[in-house]
């Protein structure tokens, strides 16, 4: 359950795909050499239809990964480290618009709450000013130039995001 000591990224990922049930405990002495911890046999029943369907699954997993990578940080701080293209203020607004406190930590969110938050972040990421297709239309006749332009735009977007973050820190 979210907010408990046993809830972490593995639990959240598993809860997205199905339900997990502990079938039995396996003592450390059953292995050679014996590990320092006991093990367990678990059963994972996959969902036919997942209870939540994120708008963009890649951003959903990115959101969960960023939230759990810096577990002791508040969600705005953890997510701003994982989403350089979005300002911390925008991330905080997205968190608040989902009905969460700005000081919440990622380990307190359920899978469906991560889904709602990732949908908000997805909207921010897919803004026209961050859309490569709008910024750099594909030139099928010159793929090497297209790749170079996209890399330069990506560098500029990251730089602009970095400058926005620095300005936020100065203001605080």
mmCIF file of C-alpha atoms in Angstrom:
data_model
loop_
_atom_site.group_PDB
_atom_site.id
_atom_site.type_symbol
_atom_site.label_atom_id
_atom_site.label_comp_id
_atom_site.label_asym_id
_atom_site.label_seq_id
_atom_site.Cartn_x
_atom_site.Cartn_y
_atom_site.Cartn_z
ATOM 1 C CA UNK A 1 0.000 0.000 0.000
ATOM 2 C CA UNK A 2 1.238 3.542 -0.738
ATOM 3 C CA UNK A 3 2.848 5.236 2.236
ATOM 4 C CA UNK A 4 3.944 2.003 3.908
ATOM 5 C CA UNK A 5 7.623 1.052 4.350
ATOM 6 C CA UNK A 6 7.278 -1.862 1.895
ATOM 7 C CA UNK A 7 5.869 0.316 -0.916
ATOM 8 C CA UNK A 8 8.491 1.184 -3.485
ATOM 9 C CA UNK A 9 9.083 1.358 -7.204
ATOM 10 C CA UNK A 10 8.908 -2.423 -7.701
ATOM 11 C CA UNK A 11 5.567 -2.577 -5.884
ATOM 12 C CA UNK A 12 4.188 0.326 -7.901
ATOM 13 C CA UNK A 13 5.329 -1.186 -11.215
ATOM 14 C CA UNK A 14 3.849 -4.562 -10.298
ATOM 15 C CA UNK A 15 0.563 -2.931 -9.257
ATOM 16 C CA UNK A 16 0.320 -1.344 -12.699
ATOM 17 C CA UNK A 17 0.538 -4.715 -14.450
ATOM 18 C CA UNK A 18 -1.369 -6.954 -12.044
ATOM 19 C CA UNK A 19 -1.873 -8.162 -8.519
ATOM 20 C CA UNK A 20 0.831 -9.849 -6.500
ATOM 21 C CA UNK A 21 0.291 -12.452 -3.809
ATOM 22 C CA UNK A 22 2.885 -14.044 -1.527
ATOM 23 C CA UNK A 23 2.475 -17.824 -1.719
ATOM 24 C CA UNK A 24 5.150 -18.990 0.716
ATOM 25 C CA UNK A 25 8.278 -18.007 2.549
ATOM 26 C CA UNK A 26 11.552 -19.735 1.660
ATOM 27 C CA UNK A 27 14.137 -19.724 4.472
ATOM 28 C CA UNK A 28 17.697 -18.633 3.654
ATOM 29 C CA UNK A 29 18.946 -22.088 4.698
ATOM 30 C CA UNK A 30 17.284 -23.669 1.627
ATOM 31 C CA UNK A 31 19.927 -22.067 -0.638
ATOM 32 C CA UNK A 32 23.616 -22.859 -1.020
ATOM 33 C CA UNK A 33 25.362 -20.705 -0.073
ATOM 34 C CA UNK A 34 22.634 -19.320 2.170
ATOM 35 C CA UNK A 35 21.889 -15.598 1.625
ATOM 36 C CA UNK A 36 21.506 -13.232 4.559
ATOM 37 C CA UNK A 37 17.759 -12.846 3.966
ATOM 38 C CA UNK A 38 14.759 -15.107 3.552
ATOM 39 C CA UNK A 39 13.030 -15.303 0.173
ATOM 40 C CA UNK A 40 9.455 -15.738 -0.956
ATOM 41 C CA UNK A 41 7.553 -17.319 -3.804
ATOM 42 C CA UNK A 42 5.042 -14.900 -5.277
ATOM 43 C CA UNK A 43 2.283 -15.159 -7.832
ATOM 44 C CA UNK A 44 1.561 -12.302 -10.207
ATOM 45 C CA UNK A 45 -1.850 -12.268 -11.865
ATOM 46 C CA UNK A 46 -1.766 -9.884 -14.805
ATOM 47 C CA UNK A 47 -4.753 -7.636 -15.448
ATOM 48 C CA UNK A 48 -6.764 -8.278 -18.605
ATOM 49 C CA UNK A 49 -7.653 -4.581 -18.565
ATOM 50 C CA UNK A 50 -5.415 -2.341 -16.509
ATOM 51 C CA UNK A 51 -7.286 -0.238 -13.939
ATOM 52 C CA UNK A 52 -5.623 2.942 -15.184
ATOM 53 C CA UNK A 53 -4.619 3.882 -18.687
ATOM 54 C CA UNK A 54 -2.070 6.701 -18.877
ATOM 55 C CA UNK A 55 -2.163 9.043 -21.871
ATOM 56 C CA UNK A 56 1.516 8.248 -22.521
ATOM 57 C CA UNK A 57 2.953 5.108 -20.951
ATOM 58 C CA UNK A 58 6.568 6.276 -21.387
ATOM 59 C CA UNK A 59 5.855 9.434 -19.399
ATOM 60 C CA UNK A 60 3.947 7.370 -16.820
ATOM 61 C CA UNK A 61 6.991 5.154 -16.201
ATOM 62 C CA UNK A 62 9.289 8.168 -16.306
ATOM 63 C CA UNK A 63 7.134 9.826 -13.626
ATOM 64 C CA UNK A 64 7.288 6.795 -11.343
ATOM 65 C CA UNK A 65 11.015 6.340 -11.905
ATOM 66 C CA UNK A 66 11.761 10.002 -11.089
ATOM 67 C CA UNK A 67 9.536 9.906 -7.987
ATOM 68 C CA UNK A 68 11.253 6.837 -6.545
ATOM 69 C CA UNK A 69 14.842 7.654 -7.569
ATOM 70 C CA UNK A 70 15.010 10.369 -4.928
ATOM 71 C CA UNK A 71 12.726 8.871 -2.333
ATOM 72 C CA UNK A 72 13.547 11.274 0.485
ATOM 73 C CA UNK A 73 12.733 14.338 -1.611
ATOM 74 C CA UNK A 74 9.355 15.936 -2.047
ATOM 75 C CA UNK A 75 7.616 15.110 -5.304
ATOM 76 C CA UNK A 76 8.257 18.525 -6.948
ATOM 77 C CA UNK A 77 11.986 18.212 -6.251
ATOM 78 C CA UNK A 78 12.200 14.585 -7.367
ATOM 79 C CA UNK A 79 10.222 15.204 -10.562
ATOM 80 C CA UNK A 80 12.107 18.371 -11.481
ATOM 81 C CA UNK A 81 15.300 16.284 -11.456
ATOM 82 C CA UNK A 82 13.660 13.796 -13.841
ATOM 83 C CA UNK A 83 11.876 16.299 -16.092
ATOM 84 C CA UNK A 84 14.413 18.967 -17.022
ATOM 85 C CA UNK A 85 12.207 20.303 -19.795
ATOM 86 C CA UNK A 86 9.484 21.380 -17.324
ATOM 87 C CA UNK A 87 10.004 24.059 -14.673
ATOM 88 C CA UNK A 88 9.634 23.198 -11.005
ATOM 89 C CA UNK A 89 6.758 25.688 -10.749
ATOM 90 C CA UNK A 90 4.872 23.899 -13.553
ATOM 91 C CA UNK A 91 5.514 20.532 -11.911
ATOM 92 C CA UNK A 92 4.214 21.878 -8.595
ATOM 93 C CA UNK A 93 1.102 23.244 -10.359
ATOM 94 C CA UNK A 94 0.504 19.829 -11.944
ATOM 95 C CA UNK A 95 0.806 18.147 -8.524
ATOM 96 C CA UNK A 96 -1.607 20.638 -6.951
ATOM 97 C CA UNK A 97 -4.089 20.288 -9.831
ATOM 98 C CA UNK A 98 -4.255 16.549 -9.077
ATOM 99 C CA UNK A 99 -5.332 17.400 -5.525
ATOM 100 C CA UNK A 100 -2.040 16.523 -3.841
ATOM 101 C CA UNK A 101 -0.138 18.609 -1.310
ATOM 102 C CA UNK A 102 2.986 20.259 -2.742
ATOM 103 C CA UNK A 103 5.114 18.571 -0.042
ATOM 104 C CA UNK A 104 3.959 15.025 -0.808
ATOM 105 C CA UNK A 105 6.551 12.345 -1.550
ATOM 106 C CA UNK A 106 6.273 9.887 -4.427
ATOM 107 C CA UNK A 107 5.962 6.899 -2.115
ATOM 108 C CA UNK A 108 2.535 8.190 -1.001
ATOM 109 C CA UNK A 109 0.949 7.946 -4.479
ATOM 110 C CA UNK A 110 -0.995 4.956 -5.761
ATOM 111 C CA UNK A 111 -0.650 3.745 -9.334
ATOM 112 C CA UNK A 112 -3.864 5.511 -10.385
ATOM 113 C CA UNK A 113 -2.581 8.743 -8.794
ATOM 114 C CA UNK A 114 0.702 8.372 -10.698
ATOM 115 C CA UNK A 115 -1.398 7.894 -13.819
ATOM 116 C CA UNK A 116 -3.318 11.150 -13.236
ATOM 117 C CA UNK A 117 -0.098 13.051 -12.511
ATOM 118 C CA UNK A 118 1.713 11.638 -15.534
ATOM 119 C CA UNK A 119 -1.203 12.747 -17.735
ATOM 120 C CA UNK A 120 -0.750 16.325 -16.451
ATOM 121 C CA UNK A 121 3.001 16.148 -17.061
ATOM 122 C CA UNK A 122 2.361 14.681 -20.501
ATOM 123 C CA UNK A 123 0.262 17.721 -21.400
ATOM 124 C CA UNK A 124 3.127 19.996 -20.364
ATOM 125 C CA UNK A 125 5.727 18.023 -22.293
ATOM 126 C CA UNK A 126 3.623 17.897 -25.450
ATOM 127 C CA UNK A 127 3.176 21.669 -25.649
ATOM 128 C CA UNK A 128 3.823 23.035 -29.139
ATOM 129 C CA UNK A 129 6.954 24.858 -27.977
ATOM 130 C CA UNK A 130 8.434 21.493 -26.920
ATOM 131 C CA UNK A 131 7.204 19.565 -29.959
ATOM 132 C CA UNK A 132 10.058 18.665 -32.301
ATOM 133 C CA UNK A 133 7.651 18.173 -35.205
ATOM 134 C CA UNK A 134 6.555 21.792 -34.883
ATOM 135 C CA UNK A 135 10.039 23.130 -34.180
ATOM 136 C CA UNK A 136 11.831 21.030 -36.797
ATOM 137 C CA UNK A 137 9.709 19.625 -39.595
ATOM 138 C CA UNK A 138 11.221 16.457 -41.002
ATOM 139 C CA UNK A 139 13.167 16.864 -44.237
ATOM 140 C CA UNK A 140 13.087 13.373 -45.759
ATOM 141 C CA UNK A 141 15.663 14.373 -48.375
ATOM 142 C CA UNK A 142 18.294 15.335 -45.800
ATOM 143 C CA UNK A 143 18.047 13.016 -42.751
ATOM 144 C CA UNK A 144 21.525 13.967 -41.449
ATOM 145 C CA UNK A 145 20.555 17.655 -41.354
ATOM 146 C CA UNK A 146 17.229 16.796 -39.729
ATOM 147 C CA UNK A 147 19.031 14.821 -36.998
ATOM 148 C CA UNK A 148 21.479 17.687 -36.390
ATOM 149 C CA UNK A 149 18.696 20.293 -36.148
ATOM 150 C CA UNK A 150 16.702 18.134 -33.740
ATOM 151 C CA UNK A 151 19.767 17.678 -31.519
ATOM 152 C CA UNK A 152 20.348 21.440 -31.475
ATOM 153 C CA UNK A 153 16.713 22.131 -30.606
ATOM 154 C CA UNK A 154 16.863 19.518 -27.834
ATOM 155 C CA UNK A 155 20.026 21.163 -26.447
ATOM 156 C CA UNK A 156 18.326 24.576 -26.542
ATOM 157 C CA UNK A 157 15.187 23.278 -24.793
ATOM 158 C CA UNK A 158 17.322 21.671 -22.069
ATOM 159 C CA UNK A 159 19.337 24.902 -21.739
ATOM 160 C CA UNK A 160 16.159 26.994 -21.492
ATOM 161 C CA UNK A 161 14.834 24.594 -18.843
ATOM 162 C CA UNK A 162 18.129 24.857 -16.964
ATOM 163 C CA UNK A 163 18.009 28.676 -17.059
ATOM 164 C CA UNK A 164 14.374 28.616 -15.832
ATOM 165 C CA UNK A 165 15.422 26.349 -12.924
ATOM 166 C CA UNK A 166 18.340 28.643 -12.046
ATOM 167 C CA UNK A 167 16.009 31.666 -12.059
ATOM 168 C CA UNK A 168 13.578 29.812 -9.762
ATOM 169 C CA UNK A 169 16.398 29.070 -7.312
ATOM 170 C CA UNK A 170 17.553 32.705 -7.345
ATOM 171 C CA UNK A 171 13.985 33.888 -6.676
ATOM 172 C CA UNK A 172 13.691 31.547 -3.688
#
